[in-house]
């Protein structure tokens, strides 16, 4: 029989093995996600005929590829999330000062193809006079705005309009970011479930049959972990505005 000291050492070794595996998993999954995201936008450029004409048969194959790529991306996101959620040791925040305007502009650029594809006009109102920095985990904040902007595009009509505003919030001394769309909106009876794991409202399923219902759940958990707050206002059929308040110190 092992003595207590032996068991403690063994326990520590096991913890280290679990942490190393989880870190390896996380790094590999992030790399895969980056490649699949790049592939997604390239395939969409082909489909939008940005790179030249395509035949109906090529279009059919491209659509299938995009659908499968989307499924793989969702799977990787789910794996990353559950890895972080189940393994508290890897949910350490890496807090730095982030220039929030620059970060949001970079994310908008990622969605350039998608915005063009749906002919959506995106307007960015930024507070030019203030140096708007937030003190947060950058990777999590990227996840937050990727998800909110992707949803705004996904649930907007062709030719819609998205307004993003970034300004200092005098009351809390934080930075308030809002993302407003004129899309499908959220029904009053669904509002309490919007941040729940796996929830997708019926009008969202009808518009977009691909989706995991994990995006806003994760988004809220990231905002909470960074001592921020997130809420929304919506009218079904008219549009939705998500608000994110992030700390500056
Ligand atoms: P997904 O978009 O994969 O369904 P999310 O967790 O990102 O999952 O969002 C959960 C649900 O919240 C969506 O299915 C939809 O019902 C609703 N939702 C999120 N963003 C918007 C939006 N901009 N407009 C309307 N509904 C939205």
XYZ file of N, CA and C and ligand atoms in Angstrom:
774
model
N 0.820 -1.217 0.000
C 0.000 0.000 0.000
C 0.856 1.269 0.000
N 0.454 2.247 -0.784
C 1.252 3.470 -0.881
C 1.034 4.354 0.334
N 2.090 5.055 0.770
C 1.886 5.998 1.871
C 1.298 7.297 1.312
N 0.871 8.167 2.229
C 0.197 9.398 1.801
C 1.093 10.239 0.912
N 2.368 10.318 1.299
C 3.290 11.135 0.504
C 3.374 10.646 -0.947
N 3.452 9.303 -1.099
C 3.515 8.705 -2.438
C 2.272 9.051 -3.246
N 1.133 9.006 -2.574
C -0.127 9.306 -3.282
C -0.186 10.768 -3.715
N 0.341 11.640 -2.842
C 0.339 13.076 -3.185
C 1.204 13.319 -4.418
N 2.406 12.685 -4.432
C 3.306 12.855 -5.579
C 2.637 12.343 -6.849
N 2.026 11.158 -6.739
C 1.363 10.570 -7.901
C 0.231 11.466 -8.406
N -0.499 12.038 -7.461
C -1.601 12.931 -7.806
C -1.086 14.163 -8.558
N 0.009 14.718 -8.067
C 0.604 15.898 -8.723
C 1.070 15.544 -10.135
N 1.694 14.344 -10.273
C 2.141 13.906 -11.604
C 0.967 13.788 -12.567
N -0.105 13.170 -12.053
C -1.293 13.004 -12.904
C -1.861 14.353 -13.329
N -1.895 15.308 -12.372
C -2.418 16.647 -12.682
C -1.590 17.285 -13.790
N -0.261 17.088 -13.720
C 0.622 17.690 -14.715
C 0.374 17.060 -16.097
N 0.221 15.724 -16.093
C -0.036 15.047 -17.376
C -1.334 15.570 -17.995
N -2.367 15.700 -17.147
C -3.669 16.175 -17.656
C -3.520 17.599 -18.221
N -2.804 18.442 -17.487
C -2.640 19.840 -17.938
C -1.847 19.893 -19.257
N -0.751 19.103 -19.340
C 0.046 19.101 -20.579
C -0.790 18.646 -21.762
N -1.600 17.608 -21.539
C -2.439 17.091 -22.626
C -3.446 18.155 -23.059
N -4.039 18.808 -22.064
C -5.047 19.813 -22.362
C -4.430 20.987 -23.122
N -3.204 21.408 -22.726
C -2.534 22.514 -23.422
C -2.207 22.117 -24.860
N -1.715 20.869 -25.041
C -1.386 20.390 -26.378
C -2.653 20.379 -27.247
N -3.712 19.879 -26.664
C -4.992 19.801 -27.360
C -5.435 21.206 -27.791
N -5.328 22.153 -26.857
C -5.785 23.513 -27.129
C -4.966 24.157 -28.253
N -3.644 23.997 -28.214
C -2.790 24.602 -29.250
C -3.121 23.995 -30.623
N -3.236 22.652 -30.661
C -3.521 21.984 -31.936
C -4.889 22.420 -32.475
N -5.881 22.471 -31.583
C -7.231 22.832 -32.037
C -7.265 24.275 -32.551
N -6.523 25.184 -31.883
C -6.482 26.570 -32.366
C -5.872 26.654 -33.755
N -4.802 25.858 -33.967
C -4.154 25.880 -35.293
C -5.124 25.365 -36.357
N -5.820 24.280 -36.012
C -6.796 23.719 -36.952
C -7.892 24.729 -37.265
N -8.326 25.450 -36.211
C -9.397 26.431 -36.399
C -8.940 27.546 -37.346
N -7.698 27.986 -37.171
C -7.177 29.046 -38.043
C -7.161 28.581 -39.500
N -6.667 27.340 -39.746
C -6.622 26.846 -41.132
C -8.024 26.709 -41.712
N -8.944 26.159 -40.902
C -10.299 25.950 -41.431
C -11.003 27.276 -41.692
N -10.704 28.305 -40.864
C -11.325 29.610 -41.085
C -10.799 30.213 -42.386
N -9.491 30.082 -42.614
C -8.922 30.607 -43.860
C -9.550 29.883 -45.056
N -9.691 28.553 -44.916
C -10.298 27.757 -45.982
C -11.739 28.208 -46.251
N -12.457 28.489 -45.159
C -13.860 28.904 -45.270
C -13.984 30.154 -46.138
N -13.119 31.165 -45.871
C -13.244 32.422 -46.630
C -12.793 32.236 -48.074
N -11.790 31.393 -48.288
C -11.343 31.170 -49.670
C -12.447 30.468 -50.464
N -13.053 29.449 -49.847
C -14.128 28.732 -50.546
C -15.286 29.673 -50.860
N -15.561 30.570 -49.911
C -16.659 31.520 -50.153
C -16.337 32.480 -51.294
N -15.048 32.833 -51.409
C -14.654 33.717 -52.522
C -14.886 33.015 -53.856
N -14.558 31.694 -53.894
C -14.818 30.925 -55.123
C -16.314 30.917 -55.425
N -17.104 30.636 -54.363
C -18.554 30.530 -54.535
C -19.155 31.861 -54.993
N -18.604 32.979 -54.472
C -19.119 34.307 -54.862
C -18.606 34.751 -56.231
N -17.832 33.876 -56.885
C -17.248 34.155 -58.213
C -16.277 35.327 -58.175
N -15.704 35.595 -56.961
C -14.709 36.669 -56.864
C -13.441 36.275 -57.613
N -13.240 34.955 -57.793
C -12.008 34.489 -58.436
C -12.275 33.957 -59.845
N -13.409 34.327 -60.408
C -13.742 33.883 -61.762
C -15.032 33.071 -61.776
N -15.535 32.857 -62.976
C -16.816 32.157 -63.108
C -16.728 30.678 -62.703
N -17.805 30.115 -62.220
C -17.833 28.677 -61.907
C -19.098 28.066 -62.511
N -19.003 26.765 -62.818
C -20.168 26.105 -63.412
C -21.140 25.695 -62.305
N -22.347 25.288 -62.689
C -23.353 24.867 -61.701
C -22.863 23.652 -60.918
N -22.150 22.752 -61.634
C -21.651 21.553 -60.963
C -20.573 21.925 -59.929
N -19.672 22.827 -60.322
C -18.628 23.274 -59.381
C -19.282 23.948 -58.160
N -20.324 24.705 -58.418
C -21.038 25.409 -57.334
C -21.588 24.400 -56.312
N -22.155 23.300 -56.857
C -22.736 22.264 -55.992
C -21.658 21.662 -55.079
N -20.492 21.353 -55.677
C -19.404 20.769 -54.885
C -18.880 21.760 -53.844
N -18.765 23.029 -54.262
C -18.261 24.046 -53.337
C -19.195 24.199 -52.132
N -20.499 24.194 -52.412
C -21.474 24.328 -51.319
C -21.333 23.184 -50.313
N -21.129 21.985 -50.857
C -20.960 20.804 -50.008
C -19.691 20.951 -49.139
N -18.609 21.415 -49.814
C -17.335 21.622 -49.096
C -17.503 22.637 -47.960
N -18.179 23.747 -48.278
C -18.384 24.799 -47.267
C -19.189 24.250 -46.089
N -20.218 23.466 -46.409
C -21.065 22.902 -45.354
C -20.237 21.988 -44.436
N -19.410 21.135 -45.051
C -18.585 20.218 -44.248
C -17.529 20.958 -43.446
N -16.958 22.007 -44.074
C -15.961 22.823 -43.388
C -16.599 23.491 -42.166
N -17.816 23.981 -42.355
C -18.562 24.643 -41.271
C -18.795 23.660 -40.117
N -19.151 22.426 -40.479
C -19.390 21.407 -39.443
C -18.109 21.133 -38.661
N -16.969 21.045 -39.382
C -15.695 20.797 -38.701
C -15.344 21.952 -37.768
N -15.613 23.194 -38.239
C -15.314 24.362 -37.397
C -16.148 24.340 -36.107
N -17.419 23.994 -36.269
C -18.292 23.940 -35.092
C -17.801 22.890 -34.106
N -17.387 21.740 -34.676
C -16.901 20.651 -33.839
C -15.655 21.091 -33.062
N -14.734 21.759 -33.745
C -13.506 22.214 -33.083
C -13.830 23.248 -32.007
N -14.737 24.170 -32.334
C -15.133 25.157 -31.320
C -15.709 24.473 -30.094
N -16.594 23.505 -30.327
C -17.210 22.773 -29.204
C -16.121 22.083 -28.374
N -15.133 21.483 -29.079
C -14.067 20.768 -28.369
C -13.231 21.746 -27.539
N -12.936 22.907 -28.131
C -12.145 23.913 -27.410
C -12.876 24.397 -26.169
N -14.169 24.633 -26.358
C -14.961 25.140 -25.239
C -15.016 24.114 -24.115
N -15.336 22.856 -24.486
C -15.474 21.869 -23.413
C -14.131 21.608 -22.756
N -13.047 21.730 -23.507
C -11.721 21.563 -22.912
C -11.476 22.640 -21.864
N -11.854 23.890 -22.203
C -11.645 24.983 -21.251
C -12.603 24.879 -20.077
N -13.860 24.506 -20.374
C -14.868 24.457 -19.315
C -14.578 23.345 -18.307
N -14.066 22.203 -18.825
C -13.873 21.064 -17.927
C -12.557 21.084 -17.194
N -11.657 21.944 -17.659
C -10.330 21.902 -17.074
C -9.969 23.292 -16.571
N -10.345 23.548 -15.316
C -10.192 24.895 -14.788
C -8.761 25.400 -14.848
N -7.808 24.472 -14.804
C -6.428 24.920 -14.786
C -6.053 25.637 -16.082
N -6.805 25.336 -17.194
C -6.446 26.005 -18.445
C -7.268 27.276 -18.670
N -8.141 27.634 -17.715
C -8.938 28.843 -17.894
C -8.290 30.026 -17.181
N -7.001 30.002 -17.115
C -6.295 31.147 -16.528
C -6.404 32.311 -17.499
N -6.733 33.497 -16.971
C -6.842 34.638 -17.869
C -5.466 35.201 -18.176
N -5.307 35.564 -19.433
C -4.062 36.208 -19.832
C -4.413 37.679 -20.110
N -4.432 38.481 -19.033
C -4.951 39.853 -19.136
C -3.876 40.827 -19.632
N -4.238 41.583 -20.677
C -3.318 42.626 -21.186
C -4.154 43.861 -21.543
N -3.469 44.972 -21.809
C -4.182 46.162 -22.295
C -4.422 45.995 -23.788
N -5.677 46.094 -24.195
C -6.006 45.877 -25.611
C -6.590 47.149 -26.209
N -6.096 47.523 -27.370
C -6.700 48.639 -28.106
C -7.968 48.078 -28.772
N -9.109 48.402 -28.185
C -10.350 47.734 -28.585
C -10.804 48.140 -29.989
N -10.508 49.396 -30.393
C -10.928 49.823 -31.744
C -10.160 49.012 -32.795
N -8.843 48.894 -32.583
C -8.016 48.124 -33.525
C -8.488 46.673 -33.604
N -8.794 46.099 -32.423
C -9.214 44.696 -32.390
C -10.534 44.492 -33.157
N -11.508 45.389 -32.921
C -12.801 45.245 -33.609
C -12.610 45.446 -35.122
N -11.765 46.405 -35.502
C -11.521 46.633 -36.941
C -10.932 45.388 -37.604
N -10.001 44.716 -36.893
C -9.402 43.492 -37.444
C -10.469 42.419 -37.654
N -11.382 42.305 -36.682
C -12.424 41.272 -36.793
C -13.373 41.600 -37.949
N -13.706 42.887 -38.107
C -14.593 43.273 -39.211
C -13.942 42.854 -40.535
N -12.629 43.019 -40.616
C -11.910 42.678 -41.835
C -12.054 41.180 -42.160
N -12.033 40.347 -41.116
C -12.187 38.891 -41.325
C -13.521 38.601 -42.025
N -14.534 39.419 -41.700
C -15.867 39.155 -42.243
C -16.142 39.902 -43.554
N -15.087 40.492 -44.122
C -15.250 41.298 -45.330
C -16.020 40.539 -46.430
N -15.575 39.285 -46.685
C -16.183 38.489 -47.754
C -17.658 38.235 -47.494
N -17.955 37.910 -46.252
C -19.329 37.594 -45.856
C -20.238 38.828 -45.990
N -19.704 39.997 -45.581
C -20.474 41.243 -45.667
C -20.765 41.585 -47.127
N -19.733 41.371 -47.967
C -19.870 41.681 -49.387
C -20.889 40.724 -50.020
N -20.738 39.456 -49.627
C -21.618 38.417 -50.134
C -23.093 38.745 -49.892
N -23.388 39.268 -48.684
C -24.788 39.575 -48.355
C -25.132 41.045 -48.606
N -24.151 41.773 -49.182
C -24.380 43.181 -49.482
C -24.834 43.957 -48.237
N -24.151 43.697 -47.130
C -24.510 44.366 -45.872
C -23.615 45.582 -45.672
N -24.243 46.685 -45.300
C -23.495 47.913 -45.053
C -23.118 47.956 -43.567
N -21.824 47.934 -43.283
C -21.409 47.962 -41.873
C -20.830 49.340 -41.548
N -21.415 49.974 -40.536
C -20.952 51.312 -40.147
C -20.288 51.216 -38.772
N -19.070 51.735 -38.683
C -18.363 51.703 -37.390
C -18.252 53.125 -36.845
N -18.874 53.357 -35.689
C -18.756 54.666 -35.027
C -17.774 54.531 -33.886
N -16.634 55.205 -34.019
C -15.666 55.061 -32.940
C -15.338 56.410 -32.329
N -15.040 56.359 -31.058
C -14.700 57.536 -30.291
C -13.229 57.861 -30.595
N -12.990 58.717 -31.589
C -11.606 58.949 -32.036
C -10.746 59.643 -30.979
N -11.410 60.474 -30.137
C -10.620 61.306 -29.225
C -9.991 60.552 -28.061
N -10.657 59.478 -27.663
C -10.096 58.807 -26.489
C -9.278 57.586 -26.897
N -8.290 57.290 -26.072
C -7.463 56.122 -26.328
C -8.202 54.962 -25.662
N -8.962 54.250 -26.426
C -9.828 53.262 -25.796
C -9.151 51.909 -25.621
N -8.735 51.683 -24.402
C -8.100 50.404 -24.095
C -8.966 49.658 -23.085
N -9.010 48.327 -23.237
C -9.681 47.524 -22.208
C -8.639 46.572 -21.624
N -8.898 46.167 -20.393
C -7.951 45.267 -19.748
C -8.601 43.889 -19.667
N -8.263 43.034 -20.623
C -8.955 41.744 -20.736
C -8.032 40.692 -21.336
N -8.562 39.461 -21.396
C -7.887 38.363 -22.083
C -8.190 38.504 -23.587
N -7.165 38.789 -24.370
C -7.379 39.120 -25.790
C -8.078 37.999 -26.565
N -7.632 36.774 -26.331
C -8.209 35.662 -27.086
C -9.718 35.534 -26.825
N -10.078 35.741 -25.549
C -11.503 35.637 -25.217
C -12.290 36.781 -25.855
N -11.691 37.986 -25.842
C -12.408 39.140 -26.394
C -12.550 39.009 -27.910
N -11.543 38.411 -28.555
C -11.678 38.142 -29.996
C -12.877 37.197 -30.212
N -12.945 36.148 -29.378
C -14.052 35.193 -29.469
C -15.407 35.890 -29.313
N -15.477 36.817 -28.368
C -16.735 37.537 -28.096
C -17.189 38.296 -29.350
N -16.273 39.107 -29.938
C -16.709 39.941 -31.059
C -16.832 39.169 -32.364
N -16.039 38.095 -32.499
C -16.234 37.248 -33.691
C -17.652 36.691 -33.663
N -18.061 36.224 -32.495
C -19.382 35.618 -32.403
C -20.501 36.638 -32.613
N -20.387 37.812 -31.946
C -21.469 38.790 -32.052
C -21.594 39.342 -33.478
N -20.425 39.569 -34.131
C -20.490 40.121 -35.495
C -20.981 39.037 -36.471
N -20.500 37.793 -36.257
C -20.948 36.699 -37.122
C -22.474 36.521 -37.004
N -22.989 36.577 -35.778
C -24.445 36.448 -35.598
C -25.189 37.603 -36.266
N -24.659 38.827 -36.080
C -25.341 39.991 -36.675
C -25.448 39.805 -38.196
N -24.364 39.269 -38.808
C -24.391 39.053 -40.266
C -25.362 37.913 -40.612
N -25.220 36.816 -39.834
C -26.011 35.604 -40.105
C -27.515 35.873 -40.033
N -27.920 36.674 -39.044
C -29.353 36.879 -38.838
C -29.868 38.167 -39.478
N -29.045 38.781 -40.375
C -29.473 39.980 -41.111
C -29.954 39.592 -42.491
N -30.820 40.428 -43.072
C -31.248 40.128 -44.453
C -30.179 40.574 -45.444
N -30.245 40.111 -46.678
C -29.364 40.634 -47.724
C -29.646 42.122 -47.858
N -28.581 42.910 -48.001
C -28.755 44.357 -48.129
C -29.044 45.034 -46.793
N -28.818 44.328 -45.686
C -29.084 44.894 -44.351
C -28.026 45.891 -43.906
N -28.192 46.361 -42.662
C -27.229 47.340 -42.142
C -26.831 46.960 -40.713
N -25.530 47.003 -40.446
C -25.034 46.711 -39.097
C -24.285 47.943 -38.612
N -24.625 48.385 -37.384
C -23.930 49.555 -36.838
C -23.174 49.122 -35.596
N -21.880 49.389 -35.592
C -21.075 49.059 -34.406
C -20.596 50.368 -33.813
N -20.806 50.515 -32.514
C -20.317 51.744 -31.884
C -19.393 51.387 -30.717
N -18.310 52.138 -30.597
C -17.347 51.896 -29.515
C -17.126 53.232 -28.813
N -17.498 53.321 -27.539
C -17.295 54.601 -26.847
C -17.016 54.386 -25.367
N -16.484 55.414 -24.772
C -16.185 55.366 -23.348
C -17.496 55.448 -22.578
N -17.619 54.642 -21.527
C -18.822 54.714 -20.701
C -18.463 55.496 -19.437
N -18.938 56.761 -19.391
C -18.524 57.652 -18.295
C -18.940 57.091 -16.927
N -20.123 56.480 -16.878
C -20.651 56.010 -15.595
C -19.758 54.948 -14.950
N -19.338 53.966 -15.773
C -18.572 52.849 -15.200
C -17.071 53.007 -15.428
N -16.708 54.008 -16.227
C -15.317 54.197 -16.631
C -14.802 53.046 -17.510
N -15.725 52.262 -18.051
C -15.335 51.161 -18.940
C -15.533 51.578 -20.393
N -15.493 50.591 -21.289
C -15.766 50.859 -22.709
C -17.030 50.091 -23.102
N -17.936 50.827 -23.756
C -19.201 50.209 -24.173
C -19.185 50.001 -25.683
N -19.398 48.734 -26.064
C -19.419 48.405 -27.500
C -20.828 47.909 -27.817
N -21.430 48.461 -28.863
C -22.751 47.941 -29.245
C -22.727 47.494 -30.703
N -23.471 46.420 -30.959
C -23.555 45.859 -32.320
C -25.030 45.752 -32.669
N -25.442 46.600 -33.593
C -26.867 46.682 -33.914
C -27.124 46.139 -35.318
N -28.140 45.251 -35.426
C -28.495 44.786 -36.775
C -29.971 45.013 -37.030
N -30.368 44.919 -38.290
C -31.802 45.053 -38.599
C -32.334 43.711 -39.124
N -31.918 42.650 -38.424
C -32.270 41.289 -38.843
C -33.546 40.744 -38.222
N -33.550 39.432 -38.015
C -34.787 38.718 -37.632
C -35.288 39.069 -36.231
N -34.401 39.562 -35.354
C -34.817 39.913 -33.996
C -35.073 38.697 -33.118
N -35.383 38.971 -31.855
C -35.600 37.883 -30.886
C -36.976 38.061 -30.266
N -37.746 36.983 -30.274
C -39.100 37.018 -29.734
C -39.035 37.231 -28.224
N -39.943 37.998 -27.677
C -39.980 38.292 -26.231
C -39.856 37.008 -25.388
N -40.597 35.961 -25.784
C -40.598 34.726 -24.973
C -39.246 33.984 -25.000
N -38.376 34.326 -25.953
C -37.069 33.652 -26.045
C -35.962 34.406 -25.309
N -36.237 35.640 -24.877
C -35.158 36.490 -24.359
C -34.425 35.880 -23.156
N -35.157 35.177 -22.280
C -34.500 34.650 -21.082
C -33.596 33.451 -21.397
N -33.765 32.862 -22.605
C -33.002 31.639 -22.923
C -31.798 31.893 -23.835
N -31.670 33.124 -24.305
C -30.678 33.433 -25.346
C -29.234 33.061 -24.980
N -28.862 33.204 -23.696
C -27.478 32.882 -23.313
C -27.335 31.440 -22.797
N -28.403 30.642 -22.916
C -28.324 29.261 -22.417
C -27.600 28.365 -23.419
N -26.915 27.362 -22.855
C -26.181 26.406 -23.690
C -27.134 25.706 -24.665
N -26.760 25.617 -25.916
C -27.479 24.932 -27.001
C -28.806 25.563 -27.425
N -29.172 26.721 -26.820
C -30.467 27.295 -27.234
C -30.381 27.974 -28.598
N -31.315 27.651 -29.468
C -31.480 28.346 -30.749
C -32.963 28.649 -30.912
N -33.281 29.918 -31.147
C -34.696 30.285 -31.269
C -35.268 29.737 -32.579
N -36.570 29.430 -32.604
C -37.169 28.870 -33.831
C -36.952 29.750 -35.062
N -37.040 31.096 -34.906
C -36.854 31.950 -36.101
C -35.407 31.896 -36.612
N -34.444 31.602 -35.699
C -33.041 31.479 -36.110
C -32.833 30.163 -36.861
N -33.437 29.089 -36.358
C -33.303 27.774 -37.016
C -33.893 27.842 -38.426
N -35.019 28.568 -38.524
C -35.675 28.687 -39.825
C -34.777 29.439 -40.827
N -34.093 30.478 -40.326
C -33.261 31.273 -41.238
C -31.938 30.580 -41.576
N -31.307 29.963 -40.575
C -29.977 29.371 -40.742
C -29.984 27.997 -40.121
N -29.983 26.938 -40.935
C -30.082 25.641 -40.265
C -28.772 25.159 -39.656
N -27.642 25.838 -39.979
C -26.413 25.464 -39.281
C -26.195 26.418 -38.113
N -25.814 25.859 -36.980
C -25.609 26.653 -35.770
C -25.527 25.702 -34.598
N -24.820 26.117 -33.544
C -24.629 25.185 -32.434
C -25.362 25.633 -31.176
N -25.734 26.887 -31.109
C -26.344 27.402 -29.877
C -25.327 27.493 -28.751
N -24.044 27.440 -29.113
C -22.996 27.527 -28.081
C -22.316 28.898 -28.073
N -22.470 29.636 -29.180
C -21.748 30.894 -29.335
C -22.037 31.905 -28.224
N -23.315 32.187 -27.979
C -23.642 33.203 -26.976
C -23.386 32.712 -25.549
N -23.544 31.418 -25.341
C -23.230 30.838 -24.020
C -21.752 31.089 -23.700
N -20.898 30.789 -24.675
C -19.457 30.991 -24.490
C -19.133 32.476 -24.399
N -19.751 33.259 -25.280
C -19.524 34.708 -25.273
C -19.797 35.281 -23.890
N -20.944 34.900 -23.318
C -21.290 35.444 -21.989
C -20.290 34.976 -20.929
N -19.878 33.700 -21.028
C -18.943 33.211 -20.009
C -17.591 33.936 -20.136
N -17.166 34.260 -21.366
C -15.918 35.025 -21.563
C -16.059 36.448 -21.008
N -17.197 37.094 -21.302
C -17.393 38.476 -20.819
C -17.411 38.472 -19.280
N -18.123 37.516 -18.697
C -18.193 37.432 -17.220
C -16.803 37.224 -16.611
N -16.029 36.320 -17.224
C -14.694 36.025 -16.687
C -13.795 37.254 -16.727
N -14.082 38.165 -17.644
C -13.269 39.380 -17.777
C -13.899 40.564 -17.026
N -14.808 40.261 -16.098
C -15.483 41.294 -15.289
C -16.254 42.318 -16.116
N -16.772 41.863 -17.254
C -17.587 42.760 -18.070
C -19.057 42.400 -17.952
N -19.896 43.072 -18.733
C -21.298 42.647 -18.776
C -21.799 42.662 -20.216
N -22.795 41.841 -20.456
C -23.378 41.730 -21.807
C -24.894 41.660 -21.681
N -25.593 42.395 -22.554
C -27.051 42.351 -22.577
C -27.520 42.726 -23.986
N -28.814 42.631 -24.226
C -29.289 42.998 -25.566
C -30.690 43.580 -25.514
N -31.036 44.271 -26.602
C -32.397 44.783 -26.789
C -32.820 44.303 -28.165
N -34.066 43.856 -28.288
C -34.471 43.333 -29.587
C -35.976 43.451 -29.814
N -36.343 43.604 -31.073
C -37.754 43.548 -31.446
C -37.837 42.537 -32.591
N -38.690 41.519 -32.399
C -38.771 40.466 -33.425
C -39.157 41.066 -34.783
N -38.385 40.672 -35.783
C -38.663 41.144 -37.139
C -38.048 42.498 -37.451
N -37.524 43.186 -36.414
C -36.953 44.521 -36.677
C -35.448 44.590 -36.464
N -34.954 43.816 -35.497
C -33.501 43.832 -35.287
C -33.104 43.674 -33.829
N -31.795 43.574 -33.633
C -31.240 43.297 -32.305
C -29.998 44.154 -32.081
N -29.823 44.612 -30.842
C -28.568 45.288 -30.485
C -27.969 44.572 -29.281
N -26.731 44.101 -29.429
C -26.010 43.522 -28.293
C -25.077 44.596 -27.733
N -25.024 44.685 -26.398
C -24.150 45.637 -25.724
C -23.125 44.861 -24.905
N -21.855 45.293 -24.987
C -20.813 44.667 -24.162
C -20.069 45.787 -23.446
N -20.015 45.686 -22.125
C -19.292 46.686 -21.345
C -18.034 46.008 -20.783
N -16.866 46.573 -21.122
C -15.603 45.944 -20.684
C -14.803 46.885 -19.795
N -14.084 46.313 -18.834
C -13.329 47.155 -17.910
C -12.040 47.719 -18.514
N -11.638 48.877 -18.014
C -10.395 49.477 -18.497
C -9.263 49.296 -17.485
N -9.647 48.899 -16.261
C -8.555 48.603 -15.282
C -8.975 47.495 -14.335
P -26.110 29.970 -33.120
O -25.973 31.295 -33.820
O -25.106 28.963 -33.501
O -27.497 29.458 -33.181
P -25.559 31.416 -30.626
O -25.295 30.828 -29.290
O -24.524 32.322 -31.193
O -25.834 30.185 -31.562
O -26.935 32.198 -30.519
C -28.012 31.594 -29.821
C -29.328 32.073 -30.394
O -29.507 33.468 -30.102
C -29.436 31.997 -31.909
O -29.749 30.706 -32.357
C -30.553 32.987 -32.169
O -31.798 32.416 -31.838
C -30.262 34.077 -31.145
N -29.454 35.185 -31.704
C -28.148 35.433 -31.482
N -27.760 36.542 -32.119
C -28.835 37.022 -32.765
C -29.086 38.167 -33.589
N -28.130 39.040 -33.902
N -30.346 38.342 -34.066
C -31.329 37.461 -33.765
N -31.162 36.374 -32.994
C -29.942 36.149 -32.491
